[in-house]
Short mmCIF file of N, CA and C in Angstrom, two decimals:
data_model
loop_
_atom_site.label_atom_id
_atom_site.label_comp_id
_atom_site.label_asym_id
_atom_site.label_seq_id
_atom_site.Cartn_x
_atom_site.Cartn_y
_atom_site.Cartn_z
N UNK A 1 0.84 -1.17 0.00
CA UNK A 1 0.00 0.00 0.00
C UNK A 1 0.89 1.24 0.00
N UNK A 2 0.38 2.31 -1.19
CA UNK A 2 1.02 3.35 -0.83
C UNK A 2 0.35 4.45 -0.54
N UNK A 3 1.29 5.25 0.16
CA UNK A 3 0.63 6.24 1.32
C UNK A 3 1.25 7.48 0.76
N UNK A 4 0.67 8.60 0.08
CA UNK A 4 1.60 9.87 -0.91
C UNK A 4 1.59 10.16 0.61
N UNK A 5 2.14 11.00 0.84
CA UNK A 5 1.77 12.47 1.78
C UNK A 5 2.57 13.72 1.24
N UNK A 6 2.95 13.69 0.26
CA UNK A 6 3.42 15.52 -0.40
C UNK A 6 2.88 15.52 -1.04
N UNK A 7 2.26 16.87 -1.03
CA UNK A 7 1.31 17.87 -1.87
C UNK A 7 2.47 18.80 -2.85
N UNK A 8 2.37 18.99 -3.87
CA UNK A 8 3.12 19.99 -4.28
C UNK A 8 2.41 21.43 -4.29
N UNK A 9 3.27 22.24 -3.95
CA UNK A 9 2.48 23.80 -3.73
C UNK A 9 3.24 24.80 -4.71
N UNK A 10 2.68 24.76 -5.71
CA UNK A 10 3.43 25.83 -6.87
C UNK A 10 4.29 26.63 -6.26
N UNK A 11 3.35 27.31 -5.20
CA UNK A 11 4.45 28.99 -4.86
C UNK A 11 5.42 29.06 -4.46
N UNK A 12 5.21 27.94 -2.99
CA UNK A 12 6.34 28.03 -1.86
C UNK A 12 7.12 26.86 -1.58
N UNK A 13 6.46 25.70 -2.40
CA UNK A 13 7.00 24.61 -2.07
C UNK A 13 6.34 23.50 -1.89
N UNK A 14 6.37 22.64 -0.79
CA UNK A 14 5.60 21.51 -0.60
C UNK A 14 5.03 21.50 0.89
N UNK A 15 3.95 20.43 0.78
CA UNK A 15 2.86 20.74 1.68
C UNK A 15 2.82 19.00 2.42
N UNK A 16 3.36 18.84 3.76
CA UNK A 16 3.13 17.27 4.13
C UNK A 16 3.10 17.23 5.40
N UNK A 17 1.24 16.69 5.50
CA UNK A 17 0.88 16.64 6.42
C UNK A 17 0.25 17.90 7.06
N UNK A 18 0.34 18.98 6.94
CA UNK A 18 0.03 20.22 7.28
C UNK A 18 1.20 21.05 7.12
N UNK A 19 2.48 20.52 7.03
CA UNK A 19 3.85 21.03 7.55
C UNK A 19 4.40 21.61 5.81
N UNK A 20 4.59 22.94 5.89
CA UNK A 20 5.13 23.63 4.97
C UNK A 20 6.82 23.52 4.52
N UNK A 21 7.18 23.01 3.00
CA UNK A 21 9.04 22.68 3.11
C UNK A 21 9.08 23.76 2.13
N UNK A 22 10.13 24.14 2.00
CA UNK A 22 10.69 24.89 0.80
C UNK A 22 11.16 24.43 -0.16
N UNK A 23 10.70 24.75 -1.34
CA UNK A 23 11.10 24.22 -2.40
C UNK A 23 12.40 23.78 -2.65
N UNK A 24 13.35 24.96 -2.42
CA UNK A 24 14.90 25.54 -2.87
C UNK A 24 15.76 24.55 -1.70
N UNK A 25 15.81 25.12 -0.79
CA UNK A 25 16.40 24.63 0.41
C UNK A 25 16.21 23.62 1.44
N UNK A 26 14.57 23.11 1.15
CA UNK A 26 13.99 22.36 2.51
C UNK A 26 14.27 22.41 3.61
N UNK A 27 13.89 24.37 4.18
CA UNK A 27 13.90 24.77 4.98
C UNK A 27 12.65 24.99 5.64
N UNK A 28 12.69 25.20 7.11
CA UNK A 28 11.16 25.33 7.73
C UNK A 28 11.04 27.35 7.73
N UNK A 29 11.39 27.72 6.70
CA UNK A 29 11.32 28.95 7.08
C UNK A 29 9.84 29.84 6.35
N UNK A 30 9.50 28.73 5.48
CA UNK A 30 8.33 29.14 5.00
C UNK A 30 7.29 28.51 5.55
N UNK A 31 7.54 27.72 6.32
CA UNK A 31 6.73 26.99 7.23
C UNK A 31 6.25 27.96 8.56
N UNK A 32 7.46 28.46 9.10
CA UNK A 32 7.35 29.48 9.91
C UNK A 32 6.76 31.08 9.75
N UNK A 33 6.53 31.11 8.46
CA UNK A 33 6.23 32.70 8.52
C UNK A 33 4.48 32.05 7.79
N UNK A 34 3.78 30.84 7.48
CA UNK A 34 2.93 31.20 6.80
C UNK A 34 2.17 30.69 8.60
N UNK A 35 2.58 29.88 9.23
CA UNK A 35 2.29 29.77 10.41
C UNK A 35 2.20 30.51 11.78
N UNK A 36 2.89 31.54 11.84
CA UNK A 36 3.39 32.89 12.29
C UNK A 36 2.00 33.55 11.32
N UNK A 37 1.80 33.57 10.59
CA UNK A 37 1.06 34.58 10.37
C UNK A 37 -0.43 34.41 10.47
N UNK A 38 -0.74 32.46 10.19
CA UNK A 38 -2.12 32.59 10.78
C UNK A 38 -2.46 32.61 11.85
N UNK A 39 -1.72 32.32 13.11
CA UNK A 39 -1.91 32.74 14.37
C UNK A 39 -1.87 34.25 14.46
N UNK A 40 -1.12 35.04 14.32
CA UNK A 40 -0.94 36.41 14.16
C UNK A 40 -2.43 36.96 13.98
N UNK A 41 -3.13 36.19 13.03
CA UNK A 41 -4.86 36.07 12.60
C UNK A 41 -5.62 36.08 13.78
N UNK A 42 -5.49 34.80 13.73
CA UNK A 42 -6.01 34.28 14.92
C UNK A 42 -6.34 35.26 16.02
N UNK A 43 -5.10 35.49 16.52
CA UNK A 43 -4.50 36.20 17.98
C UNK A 43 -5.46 37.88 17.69
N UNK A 44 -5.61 38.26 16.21
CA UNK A 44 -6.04 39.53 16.36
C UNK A 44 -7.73 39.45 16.01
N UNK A 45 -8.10 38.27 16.24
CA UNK A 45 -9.71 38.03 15.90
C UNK A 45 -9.98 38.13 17.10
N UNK A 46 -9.42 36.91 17.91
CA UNK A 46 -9.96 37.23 19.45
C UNK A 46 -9.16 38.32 20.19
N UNK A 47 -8.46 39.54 20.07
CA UNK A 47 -8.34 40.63 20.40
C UNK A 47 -9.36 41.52 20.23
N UNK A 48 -9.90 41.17 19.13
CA UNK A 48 -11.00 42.55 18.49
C UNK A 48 -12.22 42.05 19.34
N UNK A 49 -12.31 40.72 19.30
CA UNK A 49 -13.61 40.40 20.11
C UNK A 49 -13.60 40.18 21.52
N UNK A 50 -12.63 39.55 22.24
CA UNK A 50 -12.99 39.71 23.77
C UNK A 50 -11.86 40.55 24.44
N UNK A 51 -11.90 42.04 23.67
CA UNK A 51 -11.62 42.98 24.26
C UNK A 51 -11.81 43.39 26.03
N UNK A 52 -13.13 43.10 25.77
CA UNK A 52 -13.58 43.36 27.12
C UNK A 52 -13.89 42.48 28.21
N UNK A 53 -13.18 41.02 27.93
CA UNK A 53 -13.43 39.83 28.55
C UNK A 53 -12.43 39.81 29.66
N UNK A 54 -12.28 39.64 30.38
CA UNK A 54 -11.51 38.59 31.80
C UNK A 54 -10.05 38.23 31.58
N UNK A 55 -9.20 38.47 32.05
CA UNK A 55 -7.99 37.57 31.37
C UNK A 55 -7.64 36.03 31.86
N UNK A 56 -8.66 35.73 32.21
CA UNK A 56 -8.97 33.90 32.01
C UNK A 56 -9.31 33.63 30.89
N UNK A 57 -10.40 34.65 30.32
CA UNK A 57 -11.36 33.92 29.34
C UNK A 57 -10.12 34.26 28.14
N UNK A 58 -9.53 35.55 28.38
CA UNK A 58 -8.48 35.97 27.39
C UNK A 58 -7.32 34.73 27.06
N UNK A 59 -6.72 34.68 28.37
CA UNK A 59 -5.66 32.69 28.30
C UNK A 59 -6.39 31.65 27.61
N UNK A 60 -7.86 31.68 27.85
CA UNK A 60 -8.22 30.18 27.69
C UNK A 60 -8.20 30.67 25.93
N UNK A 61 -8.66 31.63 25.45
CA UNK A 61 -8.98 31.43 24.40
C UNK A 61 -7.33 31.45 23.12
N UNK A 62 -6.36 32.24 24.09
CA UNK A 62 -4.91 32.42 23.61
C UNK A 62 -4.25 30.58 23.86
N UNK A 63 -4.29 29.90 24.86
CA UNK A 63 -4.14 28.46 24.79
C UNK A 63 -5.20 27.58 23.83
N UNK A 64 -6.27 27.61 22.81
CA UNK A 64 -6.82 26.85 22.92
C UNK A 64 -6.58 27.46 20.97
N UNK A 65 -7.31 28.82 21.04
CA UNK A 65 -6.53 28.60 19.57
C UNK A 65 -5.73 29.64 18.63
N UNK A 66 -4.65 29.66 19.44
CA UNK A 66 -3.59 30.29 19.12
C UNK A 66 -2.74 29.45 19.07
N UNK A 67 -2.71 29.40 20.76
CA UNK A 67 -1.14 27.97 20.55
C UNK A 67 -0.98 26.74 19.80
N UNK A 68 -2.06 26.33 19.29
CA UNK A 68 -1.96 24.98 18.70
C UNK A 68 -1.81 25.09 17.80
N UNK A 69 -1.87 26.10 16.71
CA UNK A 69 -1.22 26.84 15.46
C UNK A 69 0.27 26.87 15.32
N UNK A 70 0.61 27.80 16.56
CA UNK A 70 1.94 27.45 16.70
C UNK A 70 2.69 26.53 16.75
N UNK A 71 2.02 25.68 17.74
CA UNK A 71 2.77 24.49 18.25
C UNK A 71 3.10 23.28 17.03
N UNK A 72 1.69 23.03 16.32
CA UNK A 72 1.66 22.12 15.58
C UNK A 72 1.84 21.43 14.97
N UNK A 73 2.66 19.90 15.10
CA UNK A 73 3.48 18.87 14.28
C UNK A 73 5.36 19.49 14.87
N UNK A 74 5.13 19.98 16.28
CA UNK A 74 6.79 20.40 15.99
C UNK A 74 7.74 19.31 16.29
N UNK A 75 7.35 18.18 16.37
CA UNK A 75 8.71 17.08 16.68
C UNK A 75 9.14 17.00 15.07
N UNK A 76 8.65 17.21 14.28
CA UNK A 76 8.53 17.07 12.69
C UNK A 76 9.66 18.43 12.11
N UNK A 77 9.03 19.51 12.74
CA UNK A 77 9.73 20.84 12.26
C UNK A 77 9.73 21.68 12.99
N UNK A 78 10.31 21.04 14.13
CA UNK A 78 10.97 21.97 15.16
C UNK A 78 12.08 23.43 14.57
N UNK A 79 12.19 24.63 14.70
CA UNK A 79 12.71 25.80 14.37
C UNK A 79 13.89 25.50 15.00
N UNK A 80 14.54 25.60 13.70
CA UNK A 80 16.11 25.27 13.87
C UNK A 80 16.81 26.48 14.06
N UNK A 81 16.72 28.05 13.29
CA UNK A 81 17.19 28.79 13.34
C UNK A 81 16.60 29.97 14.36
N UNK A 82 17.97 30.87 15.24
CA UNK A 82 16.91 31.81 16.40
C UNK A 82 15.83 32.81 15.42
N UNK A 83 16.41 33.30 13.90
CA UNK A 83 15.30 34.00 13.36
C UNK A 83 13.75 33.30 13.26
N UNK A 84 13.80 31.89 12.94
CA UNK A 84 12.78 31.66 12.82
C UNK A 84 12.10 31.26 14.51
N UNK A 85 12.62 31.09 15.56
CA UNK A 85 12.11 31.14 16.91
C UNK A 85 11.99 32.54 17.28
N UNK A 86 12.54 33.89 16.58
CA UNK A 86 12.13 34.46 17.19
C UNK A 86 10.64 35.36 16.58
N UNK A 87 10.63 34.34 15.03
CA UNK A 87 9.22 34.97 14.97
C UNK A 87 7.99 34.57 15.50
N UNK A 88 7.99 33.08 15.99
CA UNK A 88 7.26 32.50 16.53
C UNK A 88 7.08 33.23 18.58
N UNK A 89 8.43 33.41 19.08
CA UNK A 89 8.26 34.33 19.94
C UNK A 89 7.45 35.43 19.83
N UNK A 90 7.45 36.30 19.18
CA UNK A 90 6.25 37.79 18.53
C UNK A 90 5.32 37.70 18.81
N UNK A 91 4.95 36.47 18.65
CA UNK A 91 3.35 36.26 18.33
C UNK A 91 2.94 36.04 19.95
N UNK A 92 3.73 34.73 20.14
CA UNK A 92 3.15 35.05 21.81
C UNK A 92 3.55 35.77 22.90
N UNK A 93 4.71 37.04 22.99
CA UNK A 93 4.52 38.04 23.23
C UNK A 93 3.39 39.06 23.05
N UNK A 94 2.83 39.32 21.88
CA UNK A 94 1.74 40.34 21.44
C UNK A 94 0.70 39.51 22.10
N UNK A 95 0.51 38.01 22.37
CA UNK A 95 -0.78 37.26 22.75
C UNK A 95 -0.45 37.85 24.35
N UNK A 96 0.30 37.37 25.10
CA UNK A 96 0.74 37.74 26.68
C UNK A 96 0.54 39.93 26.67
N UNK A 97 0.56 40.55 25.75
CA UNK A 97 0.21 41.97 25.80
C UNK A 97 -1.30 41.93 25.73
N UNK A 98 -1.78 41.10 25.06
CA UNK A 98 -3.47 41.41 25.16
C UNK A 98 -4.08 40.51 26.22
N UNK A 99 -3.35 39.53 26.18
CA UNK A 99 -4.16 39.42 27.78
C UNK A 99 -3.62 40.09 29.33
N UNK A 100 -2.74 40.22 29.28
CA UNK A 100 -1.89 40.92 30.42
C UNK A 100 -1.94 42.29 31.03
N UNK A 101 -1.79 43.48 29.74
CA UNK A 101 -1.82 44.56 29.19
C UNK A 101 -0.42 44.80 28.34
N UNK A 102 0.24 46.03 29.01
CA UNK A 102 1.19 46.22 28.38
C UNK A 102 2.37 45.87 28.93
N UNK A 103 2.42 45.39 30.33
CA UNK A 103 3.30 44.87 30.88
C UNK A 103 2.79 43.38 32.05
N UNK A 104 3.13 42.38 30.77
CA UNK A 104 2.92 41.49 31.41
C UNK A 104 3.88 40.64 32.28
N UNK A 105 3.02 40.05 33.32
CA UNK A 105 4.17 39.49 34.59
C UNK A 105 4.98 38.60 33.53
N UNK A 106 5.84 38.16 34.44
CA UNK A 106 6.74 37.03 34.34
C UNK A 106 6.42 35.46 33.85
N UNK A 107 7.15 34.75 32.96
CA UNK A 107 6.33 33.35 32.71
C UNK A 107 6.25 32.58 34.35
N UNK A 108 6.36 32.83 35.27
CA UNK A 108 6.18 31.82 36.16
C UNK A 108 4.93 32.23 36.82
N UNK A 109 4.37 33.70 36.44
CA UNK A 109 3.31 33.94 37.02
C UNK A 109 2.19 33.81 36.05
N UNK A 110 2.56 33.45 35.05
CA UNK A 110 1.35 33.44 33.82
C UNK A 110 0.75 31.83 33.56
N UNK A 111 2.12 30.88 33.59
CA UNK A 111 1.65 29.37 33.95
C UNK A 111 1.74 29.25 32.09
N UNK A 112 2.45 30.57 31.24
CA UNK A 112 2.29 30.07 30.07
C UNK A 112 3.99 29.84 29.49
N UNK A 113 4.22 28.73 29.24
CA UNK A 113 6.10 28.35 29.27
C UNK A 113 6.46 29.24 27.62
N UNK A 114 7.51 30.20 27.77
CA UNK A 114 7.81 30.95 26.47
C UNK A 114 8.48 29.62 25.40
N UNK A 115 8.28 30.52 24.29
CA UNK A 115 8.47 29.74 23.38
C UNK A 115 9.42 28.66 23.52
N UNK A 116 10.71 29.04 23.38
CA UNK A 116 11.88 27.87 23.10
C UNK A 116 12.33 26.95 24.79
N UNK A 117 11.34 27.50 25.46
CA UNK A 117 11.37 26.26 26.81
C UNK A 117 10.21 25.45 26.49
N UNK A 118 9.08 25.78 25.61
CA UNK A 118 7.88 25.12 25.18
C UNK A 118 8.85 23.63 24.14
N UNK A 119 9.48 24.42 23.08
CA UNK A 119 10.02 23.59 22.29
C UNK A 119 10.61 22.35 22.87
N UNK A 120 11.38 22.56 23.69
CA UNK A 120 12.42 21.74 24.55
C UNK A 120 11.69 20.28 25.32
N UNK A 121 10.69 21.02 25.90
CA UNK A 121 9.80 20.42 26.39
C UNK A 121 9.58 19.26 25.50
N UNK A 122 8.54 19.81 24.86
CA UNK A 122 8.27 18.90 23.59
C UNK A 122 9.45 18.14 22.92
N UNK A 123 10.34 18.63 22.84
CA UNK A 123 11.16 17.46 21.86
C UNK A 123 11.29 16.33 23.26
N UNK A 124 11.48 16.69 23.97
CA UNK A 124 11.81 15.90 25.43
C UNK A 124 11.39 14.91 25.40
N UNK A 125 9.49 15.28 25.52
CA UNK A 125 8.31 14.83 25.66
C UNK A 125 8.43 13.86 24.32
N UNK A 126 8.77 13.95 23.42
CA UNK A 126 8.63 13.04 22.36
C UNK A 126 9.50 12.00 22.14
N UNK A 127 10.50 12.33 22.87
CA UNK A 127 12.02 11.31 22.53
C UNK A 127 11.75 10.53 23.89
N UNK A 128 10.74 10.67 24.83
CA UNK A 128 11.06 10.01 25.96
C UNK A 128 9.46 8.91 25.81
N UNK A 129 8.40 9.49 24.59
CA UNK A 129 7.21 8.43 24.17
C UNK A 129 8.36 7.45 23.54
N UNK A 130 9.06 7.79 22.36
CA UNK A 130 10.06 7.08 21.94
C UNK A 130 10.30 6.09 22.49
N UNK A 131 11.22 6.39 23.64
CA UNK A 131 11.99 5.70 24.37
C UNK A 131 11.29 4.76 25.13
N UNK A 132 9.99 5.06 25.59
CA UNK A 132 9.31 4.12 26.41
C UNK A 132 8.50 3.37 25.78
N UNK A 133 8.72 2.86 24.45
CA UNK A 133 7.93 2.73 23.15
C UNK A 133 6.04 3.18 23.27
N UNK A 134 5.83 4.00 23.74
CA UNK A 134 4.51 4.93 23.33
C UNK A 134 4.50 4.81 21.77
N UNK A 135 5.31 5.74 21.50
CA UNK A 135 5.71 5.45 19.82
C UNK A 135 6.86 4.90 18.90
N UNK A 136 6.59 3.57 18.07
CA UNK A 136 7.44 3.02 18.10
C UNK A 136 7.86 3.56 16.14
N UNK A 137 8.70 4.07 16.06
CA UNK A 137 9.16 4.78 15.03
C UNK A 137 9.36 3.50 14.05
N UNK A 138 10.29 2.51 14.61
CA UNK A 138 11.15 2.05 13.61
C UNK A 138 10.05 0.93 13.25
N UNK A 139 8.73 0.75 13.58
CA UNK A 139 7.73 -0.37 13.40
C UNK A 139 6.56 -0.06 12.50
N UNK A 140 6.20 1.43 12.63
CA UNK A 140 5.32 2.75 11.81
C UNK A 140 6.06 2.59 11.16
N UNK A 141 7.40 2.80 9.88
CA UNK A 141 8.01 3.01 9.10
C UNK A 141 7.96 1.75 8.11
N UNK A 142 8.09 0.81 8.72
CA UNK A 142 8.13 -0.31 8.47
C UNK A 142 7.11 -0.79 7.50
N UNK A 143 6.48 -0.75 8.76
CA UNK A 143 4.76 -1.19 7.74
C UNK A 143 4.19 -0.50 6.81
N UNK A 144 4.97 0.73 6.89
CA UNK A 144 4.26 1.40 5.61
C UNK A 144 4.91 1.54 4.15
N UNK A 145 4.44 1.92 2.82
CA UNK A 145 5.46 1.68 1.95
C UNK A 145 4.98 3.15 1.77
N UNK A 146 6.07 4.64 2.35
CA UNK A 146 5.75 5.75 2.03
C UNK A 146 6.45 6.35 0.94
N UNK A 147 5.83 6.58 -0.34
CA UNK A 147 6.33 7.02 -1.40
C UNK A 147 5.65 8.74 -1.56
N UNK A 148 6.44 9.26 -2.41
CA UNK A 148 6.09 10.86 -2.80
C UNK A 148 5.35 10.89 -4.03
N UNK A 149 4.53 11.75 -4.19
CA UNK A 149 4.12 11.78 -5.90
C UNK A 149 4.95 12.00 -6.65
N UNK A 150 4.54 11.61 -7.57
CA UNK A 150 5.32 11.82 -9.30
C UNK A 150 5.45 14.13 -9.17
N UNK A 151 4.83 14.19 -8.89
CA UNK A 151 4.55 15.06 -9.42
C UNK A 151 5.59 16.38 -8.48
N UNK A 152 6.33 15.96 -7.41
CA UNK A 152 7.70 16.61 -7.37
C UNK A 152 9.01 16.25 -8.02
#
């Protein structure tokens, strides 16, 4: 059985799984700015609308769908370079300004982990499912026969 999973994407490159590559380089850097920017969306929809809300209701709605934009598929394409972590930083800075104000506390008082201790986490968190076979890599690979389309 074969299983495509690349999309080819005229503009920017290729598309697998949700995860954006670059054509040229097969870099995550176009991955990062088209992702960076729909949260950026995101983050300024529920700004405009629960302006006047609580900054619970403000977190819950900045954790629930903001961050998972960000976060999404990163054992896959984790941000290798600080430019591209620090655009992903921006975003949840400007999210911690609208719920906070303009000077928001400290991450230990917010309970929200900044970006590249988030990352860390997660790769952690993934190499240690790994390790305890949660997920068993070399058995998923196996069984599958994953080929690319013709059409890169």
């Amino acid at each position: 059985m074969n299983v495509y999973i690349f999309i080819k994407n005229k503009s920017k490159g290729y598309l697998a799984l949700g995860v954006h590559i670059s054509r040229d380089d097969l870099r995550w850097s176009v991955h990062t700015d088209i992702v960076r920017a729909k949260a950026a969306q995101v983050l300024g929809f529920a700004a405009r609308n629960l302006r006047k809300c609580t900054q619970k209701v403000k977190r819950v709605s900045f954790l629930s769908l903001v961050k998972p934009i960000l976060m999404y598929g990163l054992p896959a394409w984790h941000p290798t370079t600080q430019e591209n972590m620090t655009k992903l930083e921006r975003v949840q800075k400007r999210a911690l300004r609208f719920i906070y104000g303009r000077q928001p506390p400290p991450p230990q008082e917010t309970n929200i982990m900044p970006v590249e201790m988030h990352l860390k986490y997660t790769d952690l968190n993934f190499f240690k499912r790994c390790q305890g076979g949660a997920i068993d890599l070399t058995r998923a690979l196996a069984s599958q026969n994953v080929a690319s389309c013709e059409a890169m």
